[in-house]
XYZ file of C-alpha atoms in Angstrom:
462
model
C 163.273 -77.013 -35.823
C 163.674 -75.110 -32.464
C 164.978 -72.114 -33.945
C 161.680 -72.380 -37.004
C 159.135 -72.806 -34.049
C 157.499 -69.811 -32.438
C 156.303 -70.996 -29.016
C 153.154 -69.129 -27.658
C 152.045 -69.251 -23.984
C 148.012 -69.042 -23.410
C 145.828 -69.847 -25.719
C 143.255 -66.712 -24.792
C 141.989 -64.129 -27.270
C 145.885 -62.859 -27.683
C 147.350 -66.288 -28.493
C 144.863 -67.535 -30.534
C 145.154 -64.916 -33.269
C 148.796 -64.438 -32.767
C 148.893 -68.351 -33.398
C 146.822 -68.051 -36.342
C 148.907 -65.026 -37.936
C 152.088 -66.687 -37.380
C 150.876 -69.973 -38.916
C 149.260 -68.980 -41.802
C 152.395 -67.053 -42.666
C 154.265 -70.692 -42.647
C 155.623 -70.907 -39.245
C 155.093 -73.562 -37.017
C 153.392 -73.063 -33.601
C 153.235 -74.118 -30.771
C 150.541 -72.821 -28.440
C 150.632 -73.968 -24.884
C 148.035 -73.800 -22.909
C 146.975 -74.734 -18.713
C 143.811 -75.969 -18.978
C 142.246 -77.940 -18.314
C 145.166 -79.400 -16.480
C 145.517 -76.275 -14.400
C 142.786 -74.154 -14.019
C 141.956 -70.494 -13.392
C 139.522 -68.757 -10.819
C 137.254 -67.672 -13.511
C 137.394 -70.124 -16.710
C 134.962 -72.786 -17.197
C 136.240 -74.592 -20.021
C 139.144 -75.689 -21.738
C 138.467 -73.717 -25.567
C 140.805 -71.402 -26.891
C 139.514 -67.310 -26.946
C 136.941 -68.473 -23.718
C 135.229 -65.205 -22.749
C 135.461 -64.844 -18.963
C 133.851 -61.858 -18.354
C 131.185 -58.975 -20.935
C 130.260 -61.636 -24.087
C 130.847 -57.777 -26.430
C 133.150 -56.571 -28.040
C 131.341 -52.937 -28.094
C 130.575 -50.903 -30.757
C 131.014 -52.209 -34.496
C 130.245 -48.799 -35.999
C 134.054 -47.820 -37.802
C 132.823 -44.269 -39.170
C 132.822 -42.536 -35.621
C 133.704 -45.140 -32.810
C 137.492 -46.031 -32.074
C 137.126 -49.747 -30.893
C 134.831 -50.175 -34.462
C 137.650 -49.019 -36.383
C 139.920 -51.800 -34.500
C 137.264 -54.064 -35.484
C 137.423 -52.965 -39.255
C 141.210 -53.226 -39.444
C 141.485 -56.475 -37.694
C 139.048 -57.938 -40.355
C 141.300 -56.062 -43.308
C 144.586 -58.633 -41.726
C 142.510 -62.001 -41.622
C 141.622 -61.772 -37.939
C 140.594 -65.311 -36.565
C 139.119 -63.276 -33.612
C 136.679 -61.103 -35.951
C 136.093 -63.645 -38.219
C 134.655 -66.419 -35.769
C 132.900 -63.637 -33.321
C 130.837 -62.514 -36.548
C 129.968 -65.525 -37.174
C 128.271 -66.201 -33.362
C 127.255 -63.070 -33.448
C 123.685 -61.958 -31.857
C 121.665 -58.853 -30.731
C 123.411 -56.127 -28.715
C 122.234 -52.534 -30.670
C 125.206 -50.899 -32.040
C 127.667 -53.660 -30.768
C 128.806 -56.737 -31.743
C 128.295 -59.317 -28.976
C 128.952 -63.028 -29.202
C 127.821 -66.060 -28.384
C 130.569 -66.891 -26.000
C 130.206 -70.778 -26.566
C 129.884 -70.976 -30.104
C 133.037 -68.308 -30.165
C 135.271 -70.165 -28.166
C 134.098 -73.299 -30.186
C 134.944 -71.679 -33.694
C 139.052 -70.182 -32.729
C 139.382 -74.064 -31.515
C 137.997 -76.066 -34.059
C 140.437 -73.646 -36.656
C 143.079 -73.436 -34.728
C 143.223 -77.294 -33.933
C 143.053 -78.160 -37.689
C 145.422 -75.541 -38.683
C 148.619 -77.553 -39.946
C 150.760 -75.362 -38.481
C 149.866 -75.403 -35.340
C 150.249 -77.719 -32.672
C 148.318 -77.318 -28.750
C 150.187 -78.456 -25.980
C 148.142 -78.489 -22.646
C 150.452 -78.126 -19.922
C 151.362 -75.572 -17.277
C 154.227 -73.383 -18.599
C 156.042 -71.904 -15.354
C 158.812 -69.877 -16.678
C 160.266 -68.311 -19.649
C 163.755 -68.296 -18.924
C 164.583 -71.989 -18.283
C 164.188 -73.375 -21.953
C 165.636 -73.197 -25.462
C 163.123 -71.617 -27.116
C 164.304 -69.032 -29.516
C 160.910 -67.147 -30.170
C 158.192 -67.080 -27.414
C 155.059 -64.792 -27.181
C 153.933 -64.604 -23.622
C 150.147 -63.829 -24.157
C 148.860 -65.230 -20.817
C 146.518 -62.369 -19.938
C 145.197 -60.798 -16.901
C 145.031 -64.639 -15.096
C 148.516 -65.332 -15.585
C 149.915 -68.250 -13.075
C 151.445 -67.790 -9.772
C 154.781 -69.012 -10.831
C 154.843 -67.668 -14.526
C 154.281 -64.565 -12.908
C 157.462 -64.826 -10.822
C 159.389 -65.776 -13.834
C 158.499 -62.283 -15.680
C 159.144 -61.082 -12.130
C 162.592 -62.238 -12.570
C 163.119 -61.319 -16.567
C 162.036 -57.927 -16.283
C 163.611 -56.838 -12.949
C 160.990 -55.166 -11.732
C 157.520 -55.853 -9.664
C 154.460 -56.746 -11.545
C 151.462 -54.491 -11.597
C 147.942 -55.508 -11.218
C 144.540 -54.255 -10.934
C 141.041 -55.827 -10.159
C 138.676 -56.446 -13.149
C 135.103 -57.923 -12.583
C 131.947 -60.153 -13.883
C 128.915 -59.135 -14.321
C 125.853 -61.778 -13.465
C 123.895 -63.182 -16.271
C 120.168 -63.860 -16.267
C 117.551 -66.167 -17.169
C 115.347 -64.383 -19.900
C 112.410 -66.646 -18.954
C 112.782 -65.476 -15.134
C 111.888 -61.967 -16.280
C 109.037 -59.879 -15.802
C 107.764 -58.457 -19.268
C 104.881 -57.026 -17.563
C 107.532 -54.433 -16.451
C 110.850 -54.719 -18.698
C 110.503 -54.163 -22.588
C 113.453 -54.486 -25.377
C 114.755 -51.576 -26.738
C 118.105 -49.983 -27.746
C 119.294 -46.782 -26.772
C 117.592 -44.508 -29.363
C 116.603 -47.434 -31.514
C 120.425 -48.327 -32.730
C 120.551 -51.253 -34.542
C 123.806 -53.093 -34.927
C 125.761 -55.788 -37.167
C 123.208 -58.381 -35.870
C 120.363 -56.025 -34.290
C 116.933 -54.858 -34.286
C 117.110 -51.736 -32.550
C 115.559 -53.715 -30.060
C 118.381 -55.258 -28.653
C 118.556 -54.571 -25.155
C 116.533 -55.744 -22.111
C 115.389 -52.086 -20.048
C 113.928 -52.453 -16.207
C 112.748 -48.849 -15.085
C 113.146 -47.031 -11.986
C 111.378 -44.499 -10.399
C 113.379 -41.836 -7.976
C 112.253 -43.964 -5.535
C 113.117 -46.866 -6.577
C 116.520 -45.945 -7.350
C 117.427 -44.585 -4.085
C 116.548 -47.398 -2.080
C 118.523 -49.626 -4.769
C 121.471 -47.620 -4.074
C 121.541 -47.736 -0.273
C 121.249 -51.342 -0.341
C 123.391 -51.851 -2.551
C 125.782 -49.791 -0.594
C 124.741 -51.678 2.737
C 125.395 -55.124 0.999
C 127.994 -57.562 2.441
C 130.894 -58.081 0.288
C 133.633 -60.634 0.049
C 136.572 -59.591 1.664
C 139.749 -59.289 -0.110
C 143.793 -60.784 0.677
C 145.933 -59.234 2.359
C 148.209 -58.437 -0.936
C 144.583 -57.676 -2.952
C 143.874 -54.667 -0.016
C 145.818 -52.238 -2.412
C 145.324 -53.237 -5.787
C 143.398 -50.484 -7.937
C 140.400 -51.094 -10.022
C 140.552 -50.100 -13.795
C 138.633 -47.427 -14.167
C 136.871 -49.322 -17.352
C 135.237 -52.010 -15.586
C 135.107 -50.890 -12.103
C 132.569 -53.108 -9.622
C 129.120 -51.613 -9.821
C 129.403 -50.884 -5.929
C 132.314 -48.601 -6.107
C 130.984 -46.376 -8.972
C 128.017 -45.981 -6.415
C 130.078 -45.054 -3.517
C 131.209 -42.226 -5.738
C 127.647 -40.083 -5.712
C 124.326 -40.899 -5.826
C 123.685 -39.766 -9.021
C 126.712 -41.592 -10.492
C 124.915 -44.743 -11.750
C 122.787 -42.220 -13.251
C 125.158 -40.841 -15.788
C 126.977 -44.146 -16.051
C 125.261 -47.515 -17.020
C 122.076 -46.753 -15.533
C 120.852 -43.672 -17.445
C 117.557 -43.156 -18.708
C 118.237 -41.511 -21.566
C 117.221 -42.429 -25.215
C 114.479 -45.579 -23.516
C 110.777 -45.519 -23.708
C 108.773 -47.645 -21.702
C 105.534 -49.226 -23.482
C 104.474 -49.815 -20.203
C 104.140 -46.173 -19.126
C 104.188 -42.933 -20.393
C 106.236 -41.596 -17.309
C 109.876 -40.929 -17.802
C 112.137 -43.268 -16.124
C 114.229 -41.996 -13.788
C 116.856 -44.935 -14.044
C 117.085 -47.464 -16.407
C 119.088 -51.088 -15.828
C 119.729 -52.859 -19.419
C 120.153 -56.117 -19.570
C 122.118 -57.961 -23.000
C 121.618 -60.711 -24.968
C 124.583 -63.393 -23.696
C 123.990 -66.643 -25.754
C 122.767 -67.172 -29.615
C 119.579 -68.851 -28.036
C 118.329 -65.682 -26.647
C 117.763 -67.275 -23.218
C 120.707 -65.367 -21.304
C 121.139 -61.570 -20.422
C 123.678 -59.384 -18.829
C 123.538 -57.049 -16.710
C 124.973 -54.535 -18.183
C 127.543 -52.745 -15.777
C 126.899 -54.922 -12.887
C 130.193 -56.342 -11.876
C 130.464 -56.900 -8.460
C 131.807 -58.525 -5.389
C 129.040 -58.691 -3.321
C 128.488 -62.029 -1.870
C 126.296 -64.333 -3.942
C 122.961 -64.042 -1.265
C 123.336 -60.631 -1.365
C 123.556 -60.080 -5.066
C 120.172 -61.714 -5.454
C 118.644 -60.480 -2.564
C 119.974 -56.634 -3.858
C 119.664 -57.409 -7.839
C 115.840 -58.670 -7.121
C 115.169 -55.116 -6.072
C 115.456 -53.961 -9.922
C 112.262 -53.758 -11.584
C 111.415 -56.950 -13.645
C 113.789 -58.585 -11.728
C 112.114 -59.977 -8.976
C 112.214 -63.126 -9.499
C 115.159 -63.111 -11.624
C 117.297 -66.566 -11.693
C 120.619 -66.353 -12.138
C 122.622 -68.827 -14.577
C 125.812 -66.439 -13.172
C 126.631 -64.572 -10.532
C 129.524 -61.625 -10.650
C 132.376 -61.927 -9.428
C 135.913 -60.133 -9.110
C 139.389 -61.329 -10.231
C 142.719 -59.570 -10.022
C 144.554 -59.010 -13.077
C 148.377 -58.968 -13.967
C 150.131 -56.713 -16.788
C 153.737 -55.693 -17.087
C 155.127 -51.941 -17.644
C 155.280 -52.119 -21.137
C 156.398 -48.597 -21.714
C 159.798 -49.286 -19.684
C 159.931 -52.982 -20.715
C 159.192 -53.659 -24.456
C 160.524 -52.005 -27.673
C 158.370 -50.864 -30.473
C 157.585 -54.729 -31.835
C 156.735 -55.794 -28.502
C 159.544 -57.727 -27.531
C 161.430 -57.331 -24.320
C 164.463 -54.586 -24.098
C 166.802 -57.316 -22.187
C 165.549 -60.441 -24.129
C 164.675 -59.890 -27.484
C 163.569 -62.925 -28.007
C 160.599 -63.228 -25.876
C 157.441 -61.022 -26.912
C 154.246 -59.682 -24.846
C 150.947 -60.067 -26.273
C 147.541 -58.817 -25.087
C 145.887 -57.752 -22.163
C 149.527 -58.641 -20.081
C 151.063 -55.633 -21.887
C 148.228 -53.362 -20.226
C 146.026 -52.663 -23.307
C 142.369 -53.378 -22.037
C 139.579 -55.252 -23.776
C 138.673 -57.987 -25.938
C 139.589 -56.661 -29.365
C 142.922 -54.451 -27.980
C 144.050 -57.981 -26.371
C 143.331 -59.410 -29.846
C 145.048 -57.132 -31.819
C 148.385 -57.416 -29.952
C 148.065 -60.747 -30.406
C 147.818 -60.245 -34.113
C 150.600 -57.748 -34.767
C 153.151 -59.649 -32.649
C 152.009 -62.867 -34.405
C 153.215 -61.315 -37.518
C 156.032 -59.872 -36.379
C 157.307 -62.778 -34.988
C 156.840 -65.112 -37.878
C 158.327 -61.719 -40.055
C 161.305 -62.538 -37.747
C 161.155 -66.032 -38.023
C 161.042 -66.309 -42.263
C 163.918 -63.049 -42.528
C 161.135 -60.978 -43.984
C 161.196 -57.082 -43.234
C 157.901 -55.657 -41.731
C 157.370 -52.371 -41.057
C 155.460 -51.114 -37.857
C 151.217 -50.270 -38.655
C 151.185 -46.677 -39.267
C 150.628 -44.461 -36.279
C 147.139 -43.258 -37.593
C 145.569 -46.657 -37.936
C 143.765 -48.220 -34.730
C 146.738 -50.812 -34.606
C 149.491 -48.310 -34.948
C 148.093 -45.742 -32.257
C 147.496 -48.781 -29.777
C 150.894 -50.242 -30.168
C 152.494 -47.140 -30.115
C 150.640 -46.620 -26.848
C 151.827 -50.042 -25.197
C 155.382 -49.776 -26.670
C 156.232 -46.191 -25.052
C 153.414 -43.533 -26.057
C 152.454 -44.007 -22.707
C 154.030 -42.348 -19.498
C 156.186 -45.463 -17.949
C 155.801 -43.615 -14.498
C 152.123 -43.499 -14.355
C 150.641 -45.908 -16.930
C 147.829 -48.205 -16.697
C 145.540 -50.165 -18.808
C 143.951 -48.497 -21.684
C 141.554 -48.932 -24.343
C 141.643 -48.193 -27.728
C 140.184 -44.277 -28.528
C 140.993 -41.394 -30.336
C 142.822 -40.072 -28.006
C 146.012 -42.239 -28.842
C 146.041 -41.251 -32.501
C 148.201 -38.333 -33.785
C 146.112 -35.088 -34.437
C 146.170 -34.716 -38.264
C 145.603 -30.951 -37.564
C 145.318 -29.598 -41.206
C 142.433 -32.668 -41.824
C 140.937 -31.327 -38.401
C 139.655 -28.056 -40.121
C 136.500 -26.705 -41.645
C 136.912 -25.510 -45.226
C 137.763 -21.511 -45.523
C 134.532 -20.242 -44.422
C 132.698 -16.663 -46.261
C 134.321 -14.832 -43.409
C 138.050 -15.898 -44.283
C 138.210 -18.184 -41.145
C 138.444 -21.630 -40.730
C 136.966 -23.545 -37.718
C 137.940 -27.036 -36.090
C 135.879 -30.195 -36.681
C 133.806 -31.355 -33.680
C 132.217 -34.722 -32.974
C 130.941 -37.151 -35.503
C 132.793 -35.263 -38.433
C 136.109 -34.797 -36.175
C 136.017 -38.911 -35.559
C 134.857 -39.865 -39.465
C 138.531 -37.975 -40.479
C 140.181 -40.125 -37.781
C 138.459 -43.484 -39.247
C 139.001 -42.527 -42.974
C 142.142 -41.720 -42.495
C 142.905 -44.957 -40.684
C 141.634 -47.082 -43.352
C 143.335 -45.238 -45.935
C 146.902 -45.984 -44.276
C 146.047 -49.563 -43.509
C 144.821 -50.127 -46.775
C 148.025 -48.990 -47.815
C 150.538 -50.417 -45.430
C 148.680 -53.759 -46.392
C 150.002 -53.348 -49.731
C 153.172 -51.769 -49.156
C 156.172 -54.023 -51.284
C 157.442 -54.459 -47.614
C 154.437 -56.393 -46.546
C 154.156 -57.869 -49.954
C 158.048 -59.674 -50.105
């Protein structure tokens, strides 16, 4: 049996739907997982896939937008992960955001009553010193103290790690309407939107600039002596630090006015915080943007400044939690198993792909390669144009070993298909390069085309 059985280690959004790819190809799992027996700075339950920091998975649109694609493809190969966070879907424009509860709730309840799969909850502290034949370390950016010092020891080398951070959540009832209205930049609606999706509290200039020097002036927790020279990732860096960087920063980043019309006013804002919908209910919002390690009096004391906020309460405050991932680029071959120990696989945000969906879809290709492994059945790699094939390829050595760090999915990891790129011959003879929307539609149809294809490729088929 020990040599049938695929043991997985952390039962987060990586685990889960490598779990449920592995099982419903006929292999028995086993999926360990901590808590609640051991628990994590950040985690507040013991479900499977809980979502410890944004409740979105970003944009759903897969004609133009990278992580959308991911979405589309993971839904083509049976994703647990897509199919339970459409079904707690709610508003969040031209995203698809989750309710995080009824989420977790869903991977659970189908993994727990999936035959093949059995949860263990205990503490798994290395990966060297058992007899397991196939193991997926999916354990994510929390990954324990002395699990970490067992990869430590595997791989040869020193971790990495970066910082990633929480954003608070809201009360909706606590907000001032007389001030904030719902809208969605430029009136987007999503898979399970209005075009009115998204909380907006106005600034004036004023207003903004006296936000920003507080917020600057704040007192803010301080960090270990090992944290002092950790980096942030650049994709969900504390709210505080993309201030330090210019006054006008928040400005172009999640604060921007642009594409927002107050009812309230026919003055232009000059900053605009949004605020999303966290819970099916409706009754908690996000900051959007807003992670942070200010200390919790001083985030309400500062975040009360915003307009409609004033008397904000806060089921959530942020917070900031280092992160863990391994040098995949030197350390894993192109299926995601380690160079000096084949038998042991990465999965997920660990391998330094960033994100809910990326994490996901690790967890989904080494799933089936695994199980592929497991049953003798030959499975070739995703094709490098699909949104699995260009993120693997990334994580698996696409990347620069020497200078890599987390990444999400985006067009920039796909291979240019140059003659695709080009304008018909044009009246003067010449032809001219595709820009924007119509550059990213080639990317996407070509994307679904190969996965379409790969899907039913005899290989995948035997």
């Amino acid at each position: 049996m020990k040599k049938t059985e695929l043991h997985i280690i952390g039962a987060g959004l990586a685990g889960s739907e490598a779990a449920w790819q592995a099982a419903n190809m006929g292999v028995h799992v086993v999926l360990h997982e901590m808590r609640p027996h051991v628990k994590t700075s950040v985690h507040q339950s013991d479900g499977c896939a809980e979502l410890v920091c944004s409740n979105s998975f970003r944009s759903d649109d897969s004609e133009y937008n990278a992580v959308g694609l991911l979405h589309e493809e993971m839904r083509m190969m049976n994703s647990l992960i897509m199919r339970e966070g459409d079904k707690a879907a709610v508003p969040a424009g031209g995203a698809l955001a989750v309710d995080r509860d009824i989420f977790s709730g869903g991977v659970t309840q189908a993994l727990t009553a999936h035959p093949n799969i059995t949860i263990e909850r205990s503490e798994v502290t290395s990966i060297d010193d058992n007899d397991w034949e196939h193991v997926i370390v999916a354990t994510g950016p929390l990954t324990s103290g002395a699990l970490t010092q067992s990869i430590q020891r595997v791989t040869g080398i020193d971790g990495l790690a970066f910082f990633d951070a929480i954003a608070p959540i809201v009360h909706l009832d606590s907000v001032n309407m007389d001030t904030s209205w719902f809208q969605s930049r430029y009136d987007k609606a999503g898979p399970a939107g209005t075009g009115k999706d998204y909380l907006n509290c106005p600034m004036t200039k004023e207003q903004y600039e006296t936000f920003i020097h507080e917020l600057l002036n704040a007192e803010y927790g301080d960090f270990k002596e090992w944290e002092k020279d950790t980096p942030y990732f650049e994709g969900c860096m504390p709210i505080e630090v993309m201030a330090s960087r210019g006054i006008e920063t928040l400005r172009f980043g999640p604060m921007k006015p642009v594409g927002l019309t107050s009812p309230h006013t026919d003055e232009a804002a000059h900053a605009v915080v949004q605020l999303r919908q966290d819970n099916a209910l409706g009754t908690l919002y996000n900051i959007v943007g807003f992670q942070t390690k200010m200390k919790y009096g001083e985030q309400i004391r500062v975040f009360r400044m915003i307009p409609g906020l004033e008397n904000a309460e806060f089921a959530r405050l942020g917070g900031l939690h280092r992160n863990t991932f391994i040098n995949s680029p030197k350390l894993l071959d192109d299926v995601l198993r380690l160079k000096t120990h084949n038998h042991i696989r990465f999965a997920g945000q660990i391998t330094g792909c960033e994100g809910y969906v990326e994490s996901a879809s690790t967890g989904l290709l080494a799933g089936q390669f695994a199980a592929s492994e497991i049953l003798g059945i030959p499975m070739d790699k995703p094709p490098l144009t699909t949104a699995h094939g260009a993120l693997l390829n990334h994580v698996t050595g696409g990347a620069n070993a020497e200078t890599f760090q987390p990444m999400n999915v985006n067009f920039g990891l796909f291979p240019v298909p140059a003659d695709e790129l080009m304008r018909p011959v044009q009246p003067s003879g010449r032809r001219k390069k595709l820009k924007g929307k119509d550059r990213k539609k080639v990317y996407t149809d070509i994307a679904k085309e190969a996965l379409g294809s790969w899907l039913k490729s005899e290989k995948r088929a035997a």
